[in-house]
XYZ file of N, CA, C and O in Angstrom:
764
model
N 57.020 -45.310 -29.329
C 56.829 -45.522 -27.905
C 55.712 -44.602 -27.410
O 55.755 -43.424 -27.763
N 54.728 -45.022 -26.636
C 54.045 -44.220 -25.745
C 53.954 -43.853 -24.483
O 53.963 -44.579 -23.489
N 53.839 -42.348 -24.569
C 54.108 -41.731 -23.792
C 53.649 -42.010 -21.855
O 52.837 -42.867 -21.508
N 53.992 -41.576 -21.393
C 52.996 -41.770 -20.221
C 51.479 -41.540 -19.506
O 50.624 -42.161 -18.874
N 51.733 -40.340 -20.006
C 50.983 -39.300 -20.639
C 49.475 -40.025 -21.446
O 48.295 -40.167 -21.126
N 50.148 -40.281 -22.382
C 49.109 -40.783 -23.371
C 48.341 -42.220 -22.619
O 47.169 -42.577 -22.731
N 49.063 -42.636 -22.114
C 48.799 -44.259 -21.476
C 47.855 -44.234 -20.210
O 47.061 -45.118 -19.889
N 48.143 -42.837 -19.441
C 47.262 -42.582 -18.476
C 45.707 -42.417 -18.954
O 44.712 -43.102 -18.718
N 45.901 -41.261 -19.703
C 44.689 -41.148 -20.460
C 43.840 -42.184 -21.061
O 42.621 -42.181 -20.887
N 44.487 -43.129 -21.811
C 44.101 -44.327 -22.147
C 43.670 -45.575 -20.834
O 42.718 -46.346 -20.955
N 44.427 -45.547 -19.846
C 43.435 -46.419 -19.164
C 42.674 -45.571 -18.065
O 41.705 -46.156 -17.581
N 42.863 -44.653 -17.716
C 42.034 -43.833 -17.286
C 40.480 -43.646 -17.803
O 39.592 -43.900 -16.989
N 40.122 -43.213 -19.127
C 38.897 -43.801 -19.922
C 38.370 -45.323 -19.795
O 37.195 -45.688 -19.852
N 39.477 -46.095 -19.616
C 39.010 -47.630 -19.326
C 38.356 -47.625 -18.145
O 37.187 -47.985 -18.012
N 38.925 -47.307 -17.449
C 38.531 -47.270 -15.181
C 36.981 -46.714 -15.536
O 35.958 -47.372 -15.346
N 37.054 -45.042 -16.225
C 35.623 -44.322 -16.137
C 34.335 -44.558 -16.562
O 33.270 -44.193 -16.065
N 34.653 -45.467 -17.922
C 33.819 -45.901 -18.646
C 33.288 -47.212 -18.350
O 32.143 -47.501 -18.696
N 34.484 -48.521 -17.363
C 33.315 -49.480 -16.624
C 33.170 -49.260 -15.686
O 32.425 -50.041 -15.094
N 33.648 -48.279 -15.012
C 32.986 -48.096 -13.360
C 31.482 -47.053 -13.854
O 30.630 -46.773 -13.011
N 31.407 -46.732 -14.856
C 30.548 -45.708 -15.542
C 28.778 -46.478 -15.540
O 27.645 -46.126 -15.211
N 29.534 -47.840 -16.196
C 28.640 -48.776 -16.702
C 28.055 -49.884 -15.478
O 26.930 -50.355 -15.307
N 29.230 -50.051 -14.791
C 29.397 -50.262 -13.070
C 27.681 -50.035 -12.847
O 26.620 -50.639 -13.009
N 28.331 -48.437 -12.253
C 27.247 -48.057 -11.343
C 25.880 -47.601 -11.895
O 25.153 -46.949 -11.146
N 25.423 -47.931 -13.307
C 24.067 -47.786 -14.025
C 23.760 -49.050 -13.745
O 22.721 -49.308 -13.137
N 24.762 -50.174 -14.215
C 23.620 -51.483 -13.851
C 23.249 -51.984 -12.493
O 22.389 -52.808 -12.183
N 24.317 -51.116 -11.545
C 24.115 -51.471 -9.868
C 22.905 -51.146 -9.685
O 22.033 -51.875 -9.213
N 22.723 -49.417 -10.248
C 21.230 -48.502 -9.780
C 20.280 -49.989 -10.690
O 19.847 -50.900 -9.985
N 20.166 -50.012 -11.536
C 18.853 -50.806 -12.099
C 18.861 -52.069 -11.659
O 17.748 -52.509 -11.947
N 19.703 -53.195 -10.938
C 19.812 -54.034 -10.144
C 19.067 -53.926 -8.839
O 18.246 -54.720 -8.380
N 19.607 -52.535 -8.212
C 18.904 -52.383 -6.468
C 17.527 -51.899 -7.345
O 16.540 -51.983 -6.613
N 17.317 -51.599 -8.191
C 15.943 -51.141 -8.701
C 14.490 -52.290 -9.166
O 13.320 -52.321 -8.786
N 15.369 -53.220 -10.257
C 14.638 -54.477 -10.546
C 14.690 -55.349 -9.048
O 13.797 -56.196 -9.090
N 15.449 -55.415 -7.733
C 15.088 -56.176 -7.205
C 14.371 -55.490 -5.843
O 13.960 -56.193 -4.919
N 14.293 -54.263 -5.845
C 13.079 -53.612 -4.849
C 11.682 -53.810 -5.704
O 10.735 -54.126 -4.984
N 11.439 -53.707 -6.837
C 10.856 -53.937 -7.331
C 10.466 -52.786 -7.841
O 9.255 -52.976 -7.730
N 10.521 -52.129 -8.137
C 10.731 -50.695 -8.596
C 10.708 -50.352 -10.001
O 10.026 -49.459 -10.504
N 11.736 -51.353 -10.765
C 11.485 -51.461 -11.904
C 10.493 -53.075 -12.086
O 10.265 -53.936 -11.237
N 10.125 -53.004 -13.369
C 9.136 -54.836 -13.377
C 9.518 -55.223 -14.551
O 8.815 -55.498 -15.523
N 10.687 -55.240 -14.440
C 10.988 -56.327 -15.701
C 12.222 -57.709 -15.270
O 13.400 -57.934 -15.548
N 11.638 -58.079 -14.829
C 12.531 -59.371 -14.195
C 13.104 -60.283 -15.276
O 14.115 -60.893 -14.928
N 12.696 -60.484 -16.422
C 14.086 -60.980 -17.232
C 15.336 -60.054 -17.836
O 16.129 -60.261 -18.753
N 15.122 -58.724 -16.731
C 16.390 -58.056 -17.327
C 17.347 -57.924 -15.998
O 18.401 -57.291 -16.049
N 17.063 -58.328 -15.258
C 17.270 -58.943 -13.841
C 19.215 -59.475 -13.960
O 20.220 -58.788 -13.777
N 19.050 -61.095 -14.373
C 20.174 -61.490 -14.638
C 21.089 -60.205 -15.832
O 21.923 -59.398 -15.424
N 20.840 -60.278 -16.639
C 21.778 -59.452 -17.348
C 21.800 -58.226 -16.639
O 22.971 -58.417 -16.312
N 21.576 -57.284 -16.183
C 22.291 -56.502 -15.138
C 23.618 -56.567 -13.958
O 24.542 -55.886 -13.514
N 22.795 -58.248 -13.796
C 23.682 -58.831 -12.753
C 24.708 -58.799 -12.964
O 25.548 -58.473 -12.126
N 25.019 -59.190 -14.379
C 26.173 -59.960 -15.305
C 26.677 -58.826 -15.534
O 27.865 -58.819 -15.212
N 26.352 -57.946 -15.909
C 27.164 -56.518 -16.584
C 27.435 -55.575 -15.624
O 28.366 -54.810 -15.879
N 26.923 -55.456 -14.709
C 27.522 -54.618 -12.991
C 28.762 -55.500 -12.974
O 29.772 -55.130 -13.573
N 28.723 -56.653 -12.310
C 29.973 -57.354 -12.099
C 31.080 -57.575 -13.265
O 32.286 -57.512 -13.024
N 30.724 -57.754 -14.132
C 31.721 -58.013 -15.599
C 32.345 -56.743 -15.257
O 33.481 -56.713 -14.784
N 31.626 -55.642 -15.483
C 32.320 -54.295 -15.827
C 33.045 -53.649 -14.672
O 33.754 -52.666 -14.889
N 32.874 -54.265 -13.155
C 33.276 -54.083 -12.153
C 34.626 -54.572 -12.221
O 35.682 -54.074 -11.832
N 34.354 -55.686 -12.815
C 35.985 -56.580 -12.589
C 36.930 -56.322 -13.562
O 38.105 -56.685 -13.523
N 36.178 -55.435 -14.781
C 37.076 -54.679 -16.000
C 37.796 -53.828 -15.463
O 39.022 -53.727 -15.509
N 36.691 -52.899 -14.694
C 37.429 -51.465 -14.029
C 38.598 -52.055 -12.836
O 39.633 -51.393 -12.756
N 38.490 -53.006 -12.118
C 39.308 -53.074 -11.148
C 40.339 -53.576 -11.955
O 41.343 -52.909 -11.707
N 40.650 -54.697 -13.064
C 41.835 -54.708 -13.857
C 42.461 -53.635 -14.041
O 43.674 -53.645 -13.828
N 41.922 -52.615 -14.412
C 42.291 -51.686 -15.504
C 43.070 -50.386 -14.375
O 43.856 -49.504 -14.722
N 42.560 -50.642 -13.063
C 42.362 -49.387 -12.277
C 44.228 -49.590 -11.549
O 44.869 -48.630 -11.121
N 44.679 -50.830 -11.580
C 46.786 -50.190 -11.538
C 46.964 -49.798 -12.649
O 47.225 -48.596 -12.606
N 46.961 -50.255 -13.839
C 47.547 -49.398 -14.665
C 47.363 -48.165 -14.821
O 48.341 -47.486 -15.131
N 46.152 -47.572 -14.662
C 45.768 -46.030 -14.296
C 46.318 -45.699 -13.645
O 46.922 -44.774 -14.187
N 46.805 -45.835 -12.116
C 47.329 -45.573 -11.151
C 48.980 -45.426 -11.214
O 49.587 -44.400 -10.907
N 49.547 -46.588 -11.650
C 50.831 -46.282 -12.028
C 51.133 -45.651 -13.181
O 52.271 -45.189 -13.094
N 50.528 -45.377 -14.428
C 50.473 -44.437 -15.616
C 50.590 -42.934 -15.119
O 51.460 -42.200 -15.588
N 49.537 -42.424 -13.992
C 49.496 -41.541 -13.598
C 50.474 -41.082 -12.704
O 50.662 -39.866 -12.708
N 51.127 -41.756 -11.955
C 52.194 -41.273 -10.631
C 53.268 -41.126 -11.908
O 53.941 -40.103 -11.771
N 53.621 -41.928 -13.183
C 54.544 -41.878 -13.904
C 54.900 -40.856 -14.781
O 56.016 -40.595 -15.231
N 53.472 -40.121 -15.041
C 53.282 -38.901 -15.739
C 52.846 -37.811 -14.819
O 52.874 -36.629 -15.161
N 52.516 -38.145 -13.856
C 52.422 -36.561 -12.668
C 54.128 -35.940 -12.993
O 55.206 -36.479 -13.242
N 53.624 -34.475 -12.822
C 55.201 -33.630 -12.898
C 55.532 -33.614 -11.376
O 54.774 -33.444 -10.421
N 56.952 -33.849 -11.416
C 57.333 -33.689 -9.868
C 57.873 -35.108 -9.313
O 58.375 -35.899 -10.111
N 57.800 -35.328 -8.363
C 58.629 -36.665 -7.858
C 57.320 -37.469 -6.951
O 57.374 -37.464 -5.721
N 56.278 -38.079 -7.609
C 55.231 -38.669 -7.364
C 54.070 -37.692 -6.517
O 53.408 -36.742 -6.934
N 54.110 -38.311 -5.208
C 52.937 -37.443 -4.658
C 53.157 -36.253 -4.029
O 53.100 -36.133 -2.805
N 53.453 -35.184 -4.939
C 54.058 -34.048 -4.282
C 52.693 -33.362 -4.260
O 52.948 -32.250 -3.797
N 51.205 -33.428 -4.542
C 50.501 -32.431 -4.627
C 49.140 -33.209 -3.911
O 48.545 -34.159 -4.420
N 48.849 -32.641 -2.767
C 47.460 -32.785 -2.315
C 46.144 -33.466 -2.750
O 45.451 -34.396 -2.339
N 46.117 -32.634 -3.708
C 45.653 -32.905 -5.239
C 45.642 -35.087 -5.129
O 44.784 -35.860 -4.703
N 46.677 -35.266 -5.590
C 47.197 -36.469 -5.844
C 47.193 -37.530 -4.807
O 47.024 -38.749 -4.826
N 47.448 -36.600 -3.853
C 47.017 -37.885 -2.368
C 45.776 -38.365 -2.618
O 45.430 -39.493 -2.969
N 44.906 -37.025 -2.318
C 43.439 -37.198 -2.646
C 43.123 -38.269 -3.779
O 42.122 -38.943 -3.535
N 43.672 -38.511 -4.775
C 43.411 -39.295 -6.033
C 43.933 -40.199 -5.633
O 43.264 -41.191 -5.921
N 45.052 -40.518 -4.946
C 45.352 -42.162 -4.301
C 44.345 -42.462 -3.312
O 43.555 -43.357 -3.614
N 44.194 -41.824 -2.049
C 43.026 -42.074 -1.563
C 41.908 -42.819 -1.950
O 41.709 -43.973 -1.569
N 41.092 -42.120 -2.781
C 40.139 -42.483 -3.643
C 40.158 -43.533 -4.194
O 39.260 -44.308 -3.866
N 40.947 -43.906 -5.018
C 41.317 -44.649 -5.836
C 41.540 -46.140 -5.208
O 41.032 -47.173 -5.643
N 42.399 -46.020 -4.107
C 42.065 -47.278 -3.222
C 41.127 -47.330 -2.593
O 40.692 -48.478 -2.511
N 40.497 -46.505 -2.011
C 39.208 -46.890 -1.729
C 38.200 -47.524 -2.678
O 37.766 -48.640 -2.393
N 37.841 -46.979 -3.649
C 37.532 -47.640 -4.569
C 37.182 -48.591 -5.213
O 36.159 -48.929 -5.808
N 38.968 -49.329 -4.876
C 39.386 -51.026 -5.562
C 39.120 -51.552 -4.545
O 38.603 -52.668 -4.511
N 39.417 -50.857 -3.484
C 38.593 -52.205 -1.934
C 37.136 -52.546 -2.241
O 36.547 -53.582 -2.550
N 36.801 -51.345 -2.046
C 34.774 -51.592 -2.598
C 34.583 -52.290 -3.333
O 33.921 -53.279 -3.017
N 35.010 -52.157 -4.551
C 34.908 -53.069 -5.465
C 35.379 -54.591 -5.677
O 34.954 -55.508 -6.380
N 36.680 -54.433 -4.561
C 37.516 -56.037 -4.851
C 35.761 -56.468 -3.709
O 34.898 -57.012 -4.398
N 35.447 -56.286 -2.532
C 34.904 -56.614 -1.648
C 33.420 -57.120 -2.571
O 33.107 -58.310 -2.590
N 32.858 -56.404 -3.068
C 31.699 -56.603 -3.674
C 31.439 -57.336 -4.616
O 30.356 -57.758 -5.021
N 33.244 -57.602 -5.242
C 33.153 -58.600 -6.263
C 33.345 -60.414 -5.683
O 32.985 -61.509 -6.115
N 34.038 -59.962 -4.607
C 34.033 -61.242 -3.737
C 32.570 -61.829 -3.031
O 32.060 -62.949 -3.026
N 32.259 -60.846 -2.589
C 30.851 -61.111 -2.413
C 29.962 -61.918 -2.938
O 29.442 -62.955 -2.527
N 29.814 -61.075 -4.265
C 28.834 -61.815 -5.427
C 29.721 -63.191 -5.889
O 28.816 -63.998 -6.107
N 30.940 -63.859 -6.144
C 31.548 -64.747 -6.269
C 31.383 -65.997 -4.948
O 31.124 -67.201 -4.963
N 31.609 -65.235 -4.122
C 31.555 -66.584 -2.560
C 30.226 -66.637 -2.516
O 29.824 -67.598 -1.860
N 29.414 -65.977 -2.959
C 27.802 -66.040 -2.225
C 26.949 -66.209 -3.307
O 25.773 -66.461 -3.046
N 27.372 -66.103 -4.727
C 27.233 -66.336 -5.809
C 25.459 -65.327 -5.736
O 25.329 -64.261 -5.135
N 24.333 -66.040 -6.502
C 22.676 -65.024 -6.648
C 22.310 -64.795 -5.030
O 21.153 -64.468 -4.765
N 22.970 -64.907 -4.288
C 22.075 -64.727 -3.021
C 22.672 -63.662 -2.305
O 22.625 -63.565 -1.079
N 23.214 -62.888 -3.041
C 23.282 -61.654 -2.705
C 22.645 -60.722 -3.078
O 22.996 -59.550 -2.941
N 21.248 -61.240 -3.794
C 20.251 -60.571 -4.031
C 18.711 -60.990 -4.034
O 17.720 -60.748 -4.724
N 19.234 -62.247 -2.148
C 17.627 -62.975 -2.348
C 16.943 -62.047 -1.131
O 15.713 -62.025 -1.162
N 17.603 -61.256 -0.032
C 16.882 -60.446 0.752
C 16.897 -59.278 0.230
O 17.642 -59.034 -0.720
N 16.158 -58.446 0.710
C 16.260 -56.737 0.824
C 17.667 -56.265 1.080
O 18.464 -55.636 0.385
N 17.743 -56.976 2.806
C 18.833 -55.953 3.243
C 20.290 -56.237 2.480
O 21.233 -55.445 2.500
N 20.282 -57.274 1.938
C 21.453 -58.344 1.010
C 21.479 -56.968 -0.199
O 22.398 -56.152 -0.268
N 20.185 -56.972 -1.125
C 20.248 -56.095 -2.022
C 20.747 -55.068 -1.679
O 21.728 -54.675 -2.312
N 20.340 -54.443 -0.782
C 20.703 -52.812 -0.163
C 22.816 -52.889 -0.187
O 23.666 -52.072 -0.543
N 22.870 -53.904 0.227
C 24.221 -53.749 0.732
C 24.965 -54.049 -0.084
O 26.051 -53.473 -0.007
N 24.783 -55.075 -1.259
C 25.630 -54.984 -2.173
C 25.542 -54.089 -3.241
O 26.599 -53.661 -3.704
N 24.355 -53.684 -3.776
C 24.106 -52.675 -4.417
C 24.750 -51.247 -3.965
O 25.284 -50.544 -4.823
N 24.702 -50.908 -2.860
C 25.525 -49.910 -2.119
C 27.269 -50.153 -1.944
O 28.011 -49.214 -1.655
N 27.633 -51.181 -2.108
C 29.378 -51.700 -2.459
C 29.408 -50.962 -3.414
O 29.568 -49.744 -3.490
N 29.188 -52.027 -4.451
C 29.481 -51.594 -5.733
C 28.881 -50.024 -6.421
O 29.268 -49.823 -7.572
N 28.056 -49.019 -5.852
C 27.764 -48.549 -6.059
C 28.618 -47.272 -5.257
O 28.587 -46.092 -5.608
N 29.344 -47.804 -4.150
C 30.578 -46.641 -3.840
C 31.884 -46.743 -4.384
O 32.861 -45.998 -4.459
N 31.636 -47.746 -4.695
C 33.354 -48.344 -5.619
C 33.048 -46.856 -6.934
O 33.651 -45.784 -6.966
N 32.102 -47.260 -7.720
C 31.879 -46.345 -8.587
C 32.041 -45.154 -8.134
O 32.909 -44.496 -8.707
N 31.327 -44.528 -7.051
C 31.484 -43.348 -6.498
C 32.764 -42.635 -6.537
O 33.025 -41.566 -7.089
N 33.690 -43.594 -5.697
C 35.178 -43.031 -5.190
C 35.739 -43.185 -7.151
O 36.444 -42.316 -7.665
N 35.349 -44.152 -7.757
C 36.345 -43.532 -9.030
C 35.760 -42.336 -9.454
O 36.435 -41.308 -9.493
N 34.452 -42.354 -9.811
C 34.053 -40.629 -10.427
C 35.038 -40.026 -9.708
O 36.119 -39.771 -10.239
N 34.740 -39.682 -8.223
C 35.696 -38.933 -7.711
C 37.034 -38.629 -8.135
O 37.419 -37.468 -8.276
N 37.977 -39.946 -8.406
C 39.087 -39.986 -8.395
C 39.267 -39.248 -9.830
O 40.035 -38.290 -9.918
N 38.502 -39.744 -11.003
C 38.614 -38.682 -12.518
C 38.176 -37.288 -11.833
O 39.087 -36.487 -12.042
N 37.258 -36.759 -11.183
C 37.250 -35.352 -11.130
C 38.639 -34.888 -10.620
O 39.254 -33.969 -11.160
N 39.053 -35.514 -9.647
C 40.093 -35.102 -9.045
C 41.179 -34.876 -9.934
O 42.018 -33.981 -9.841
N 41.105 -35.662 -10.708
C 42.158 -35.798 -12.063
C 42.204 -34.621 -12.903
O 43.250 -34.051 -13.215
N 40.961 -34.249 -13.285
C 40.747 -33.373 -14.184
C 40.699 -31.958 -13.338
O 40.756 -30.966 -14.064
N 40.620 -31.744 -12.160
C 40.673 -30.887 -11.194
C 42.470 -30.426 -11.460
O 42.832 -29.257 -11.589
N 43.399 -31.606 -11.498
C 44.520 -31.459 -11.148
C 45.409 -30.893 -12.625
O 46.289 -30.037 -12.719
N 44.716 -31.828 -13.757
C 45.686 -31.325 -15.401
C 45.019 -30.377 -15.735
O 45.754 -29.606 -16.352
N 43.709 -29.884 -15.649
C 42.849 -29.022 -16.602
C 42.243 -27.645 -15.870
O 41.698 -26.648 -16.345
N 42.637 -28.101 -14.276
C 41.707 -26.920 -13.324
C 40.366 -26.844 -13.091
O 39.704 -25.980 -12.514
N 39.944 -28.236 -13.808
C 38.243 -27.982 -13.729
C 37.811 -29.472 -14.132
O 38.455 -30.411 -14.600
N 36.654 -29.340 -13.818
C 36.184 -31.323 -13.334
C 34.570 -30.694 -13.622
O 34.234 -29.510 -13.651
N 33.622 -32.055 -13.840
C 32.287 -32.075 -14.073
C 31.836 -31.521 -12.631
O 31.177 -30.484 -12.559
N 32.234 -32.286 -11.419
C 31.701 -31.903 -10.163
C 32.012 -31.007 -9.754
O 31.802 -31.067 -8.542
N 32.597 -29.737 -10.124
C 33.243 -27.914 -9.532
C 31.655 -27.933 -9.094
O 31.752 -27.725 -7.885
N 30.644 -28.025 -9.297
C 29.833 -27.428 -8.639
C 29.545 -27.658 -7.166
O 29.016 -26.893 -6.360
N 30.070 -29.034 -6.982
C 29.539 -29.315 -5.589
C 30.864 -28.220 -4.541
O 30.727 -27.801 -3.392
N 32.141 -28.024 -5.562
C 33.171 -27.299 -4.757
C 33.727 -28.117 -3.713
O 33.938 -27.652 -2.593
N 34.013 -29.496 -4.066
C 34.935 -30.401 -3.095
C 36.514 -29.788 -3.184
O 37.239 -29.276 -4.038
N 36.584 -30.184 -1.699
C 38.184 -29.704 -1.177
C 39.811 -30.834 -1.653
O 40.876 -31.190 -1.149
N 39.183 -30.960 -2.664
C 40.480 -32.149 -3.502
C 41.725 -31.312 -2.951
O 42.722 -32.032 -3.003
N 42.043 -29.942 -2.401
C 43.108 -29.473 -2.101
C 43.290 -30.019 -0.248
O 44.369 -29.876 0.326
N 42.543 -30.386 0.181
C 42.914 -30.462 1.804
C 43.034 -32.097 1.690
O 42.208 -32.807 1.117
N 44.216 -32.547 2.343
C 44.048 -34.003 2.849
C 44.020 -34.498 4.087
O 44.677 -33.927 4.958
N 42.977 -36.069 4.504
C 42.856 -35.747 6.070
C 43.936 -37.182 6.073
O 44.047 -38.167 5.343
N 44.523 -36.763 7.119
C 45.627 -37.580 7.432
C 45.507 -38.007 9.157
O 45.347 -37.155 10.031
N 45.606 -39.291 9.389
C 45.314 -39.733 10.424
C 46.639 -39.990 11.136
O 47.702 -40.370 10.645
N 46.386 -39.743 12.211
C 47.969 -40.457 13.048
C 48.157 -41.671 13.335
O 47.421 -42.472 13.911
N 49.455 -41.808 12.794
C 49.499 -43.705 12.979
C 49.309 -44.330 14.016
O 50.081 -45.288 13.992
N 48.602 -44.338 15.100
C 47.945 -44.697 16.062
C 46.217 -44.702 15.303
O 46.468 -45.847 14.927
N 45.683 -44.612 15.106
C 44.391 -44.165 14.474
C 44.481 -45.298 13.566
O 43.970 -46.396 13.787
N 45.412 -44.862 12.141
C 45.822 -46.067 11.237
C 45.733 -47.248 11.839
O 44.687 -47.896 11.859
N 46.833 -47.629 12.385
C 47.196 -49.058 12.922
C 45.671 -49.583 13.390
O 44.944 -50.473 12.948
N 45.558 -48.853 14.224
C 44.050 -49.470 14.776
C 42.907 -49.747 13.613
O 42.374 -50.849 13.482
N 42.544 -48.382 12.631
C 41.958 -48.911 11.532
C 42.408 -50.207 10.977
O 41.731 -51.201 11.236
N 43.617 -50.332 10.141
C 44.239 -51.375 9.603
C 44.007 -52.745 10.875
O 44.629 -53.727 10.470
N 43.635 -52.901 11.596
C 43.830 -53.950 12.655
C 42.420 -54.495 12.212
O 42.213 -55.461 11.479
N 41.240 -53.444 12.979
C 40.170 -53.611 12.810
C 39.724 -54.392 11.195
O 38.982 -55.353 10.991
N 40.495 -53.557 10.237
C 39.892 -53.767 8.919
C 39.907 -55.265 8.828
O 38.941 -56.005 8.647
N 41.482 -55.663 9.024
C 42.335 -57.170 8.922
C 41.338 -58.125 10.053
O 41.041 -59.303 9.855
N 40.986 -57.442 11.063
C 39.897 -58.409 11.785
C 38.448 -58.896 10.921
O 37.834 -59.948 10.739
N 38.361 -57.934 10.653
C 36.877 -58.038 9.996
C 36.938 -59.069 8.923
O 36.256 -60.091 8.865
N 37.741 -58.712 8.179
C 38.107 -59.584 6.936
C 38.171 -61.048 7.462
O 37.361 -61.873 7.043
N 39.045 -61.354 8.301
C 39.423 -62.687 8.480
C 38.157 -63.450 9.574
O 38.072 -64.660 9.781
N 37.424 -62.580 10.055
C 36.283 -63.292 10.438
C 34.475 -63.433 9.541
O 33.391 -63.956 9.795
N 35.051 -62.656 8.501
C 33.894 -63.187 7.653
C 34.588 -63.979 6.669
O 33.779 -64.343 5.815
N 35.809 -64.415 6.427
C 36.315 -64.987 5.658
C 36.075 -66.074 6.316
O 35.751 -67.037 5.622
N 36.160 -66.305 8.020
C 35.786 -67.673 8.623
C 34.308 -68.005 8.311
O 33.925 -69.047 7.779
N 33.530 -66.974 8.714
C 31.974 -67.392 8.386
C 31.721 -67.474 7.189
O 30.569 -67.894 7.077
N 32.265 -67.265 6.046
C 31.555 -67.721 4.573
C 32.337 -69.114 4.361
O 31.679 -69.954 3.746
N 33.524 -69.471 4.732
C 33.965 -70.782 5.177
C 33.017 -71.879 5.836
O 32.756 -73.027 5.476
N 32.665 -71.257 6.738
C 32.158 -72.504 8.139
C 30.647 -72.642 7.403
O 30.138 -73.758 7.505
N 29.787 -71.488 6.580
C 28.310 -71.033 6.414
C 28.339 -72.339 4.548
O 27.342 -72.786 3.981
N 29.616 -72.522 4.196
C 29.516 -72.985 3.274
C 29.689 -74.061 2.624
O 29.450 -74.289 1.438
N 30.383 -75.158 3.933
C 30.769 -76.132 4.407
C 29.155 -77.636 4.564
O 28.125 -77.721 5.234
N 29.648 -78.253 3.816
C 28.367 -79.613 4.141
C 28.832 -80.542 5.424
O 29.905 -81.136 5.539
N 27.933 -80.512 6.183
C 28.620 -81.573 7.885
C 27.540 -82.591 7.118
O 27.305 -83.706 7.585
C-alpha cells in the first residue's frame, strides 16, 4: 500500500512538472505571436503543448490536493502555511480551468489579436504562477525552505475576507461567468 505521503509527492511532481512545461510554452507562444521570436512553424506546437500540459496539470492538481490534506499532520488545515497552499492552489485551477475554456470555445482565435494574445497568454501564465507558488509553499511547510526564500513571501500570514466581501466577490465572479458564457453563446450562433 502507498503511503500518503508518498502519493502526495508523486502527484505533486505531476502538477510541477506540467504547469512547469505550462508556463515555458505560454512565454514562447506570447513570444512567437508578438513576434519576438520568428519562427512561425513552431507556433502551433507550442499551442498544443501549453494547453495539453495545462489540462495534465489541472487533472493531476485534486489528487495533489487531497494527497496532501491526507498526509498534512494534524486535522487538515490547521497551519497558515496550508491555507495559503489551498488558496493558491485554487486559484490556480480557476486560471487554468478559464484559459483552457477559452482556447476550447474560441478555439486559434485566441491568438489572432494582440490584446487576445496578451490575455490568454497571461491566464495561463498565472495558473502556472499560483502553482510554483503553491510547491514553494509546500516545501516552505515539510522542509523549511523553498526555491523562492529569496523573495521572503509571507506563506505564514493569511488574508481572510469577511463574508460580506466574499459573498459579493463570489456574486460578482458567478455574474461574470454567466454573462460571457451568454456572449460566447449568442457570438457563436449562425442567424
Amino acid at each position: 500500500m502507498i503511503s500518503s505521503e508518498t502519493l502526495h509527492v508523486v502527484t505533486t511532481e505531476l502538477v510541477v512538472g506540467a504547469f512547469s512545461v505550462a508556463g515555458l510554452s505560454f512565454t514562447l507562444c506570447l513570444l512567437l505571436h508578438l513576434g519576438i521570436l520568428k519562427q512561425p512553424s513552431w507556433t502551433s506546437v507550442f499551442d498544443h503543448v501549453a494547453h495539453f500540459t495545462l489540462a495534465f496539470g489541472l487533472v493531476a492538481t485534486p489528487f495533489a490536493i487531497l494527497s496532501g490534506l491526507s498526509s498534512a499532520p494534524g486535522e487538515g488545515l490547521n497551519s497558515p502555511i496550508l491555507v495559503n497552499k489551498m488558496f493558491l492552489s485554487m486559484t490556480g485551477f480557476g486560471f487554468a480551468l478559464g484559459c483552457l475554456i477559452s482556447r476550447w470555445r474560441l478555439g486559434g482565435k485566441v491568438w489572432s489579436t494582440t490584446k487576445s494574445v496578451v490575455l490568454h497568454s497571461s491566464s495561463g501564465l498565472a495558473a502556472v504562477g499560483s502553482m510554483l507558488l503553491t510547491a514553494s509553499a509546500g516545501g516552505t511547510f515539510t522542509r523549511g525552505e523553498s526555491l523562492l526564500d529569496i523573495f521572503h513571501l509571507p506563506y505564514e500570514q493569511v488574508l481572510l475576507f469577511p463574508v460580506l466581501v466574499s459573498v459579493i466577490g463570489l456574486l460578482l465572479g458567478a455574474t461574470m461567468l454567466v454573462l460571457s458564457w451568454k456572449r460566447m453563446n449568442s457570438s457563436s450562433t449562425v442567424h
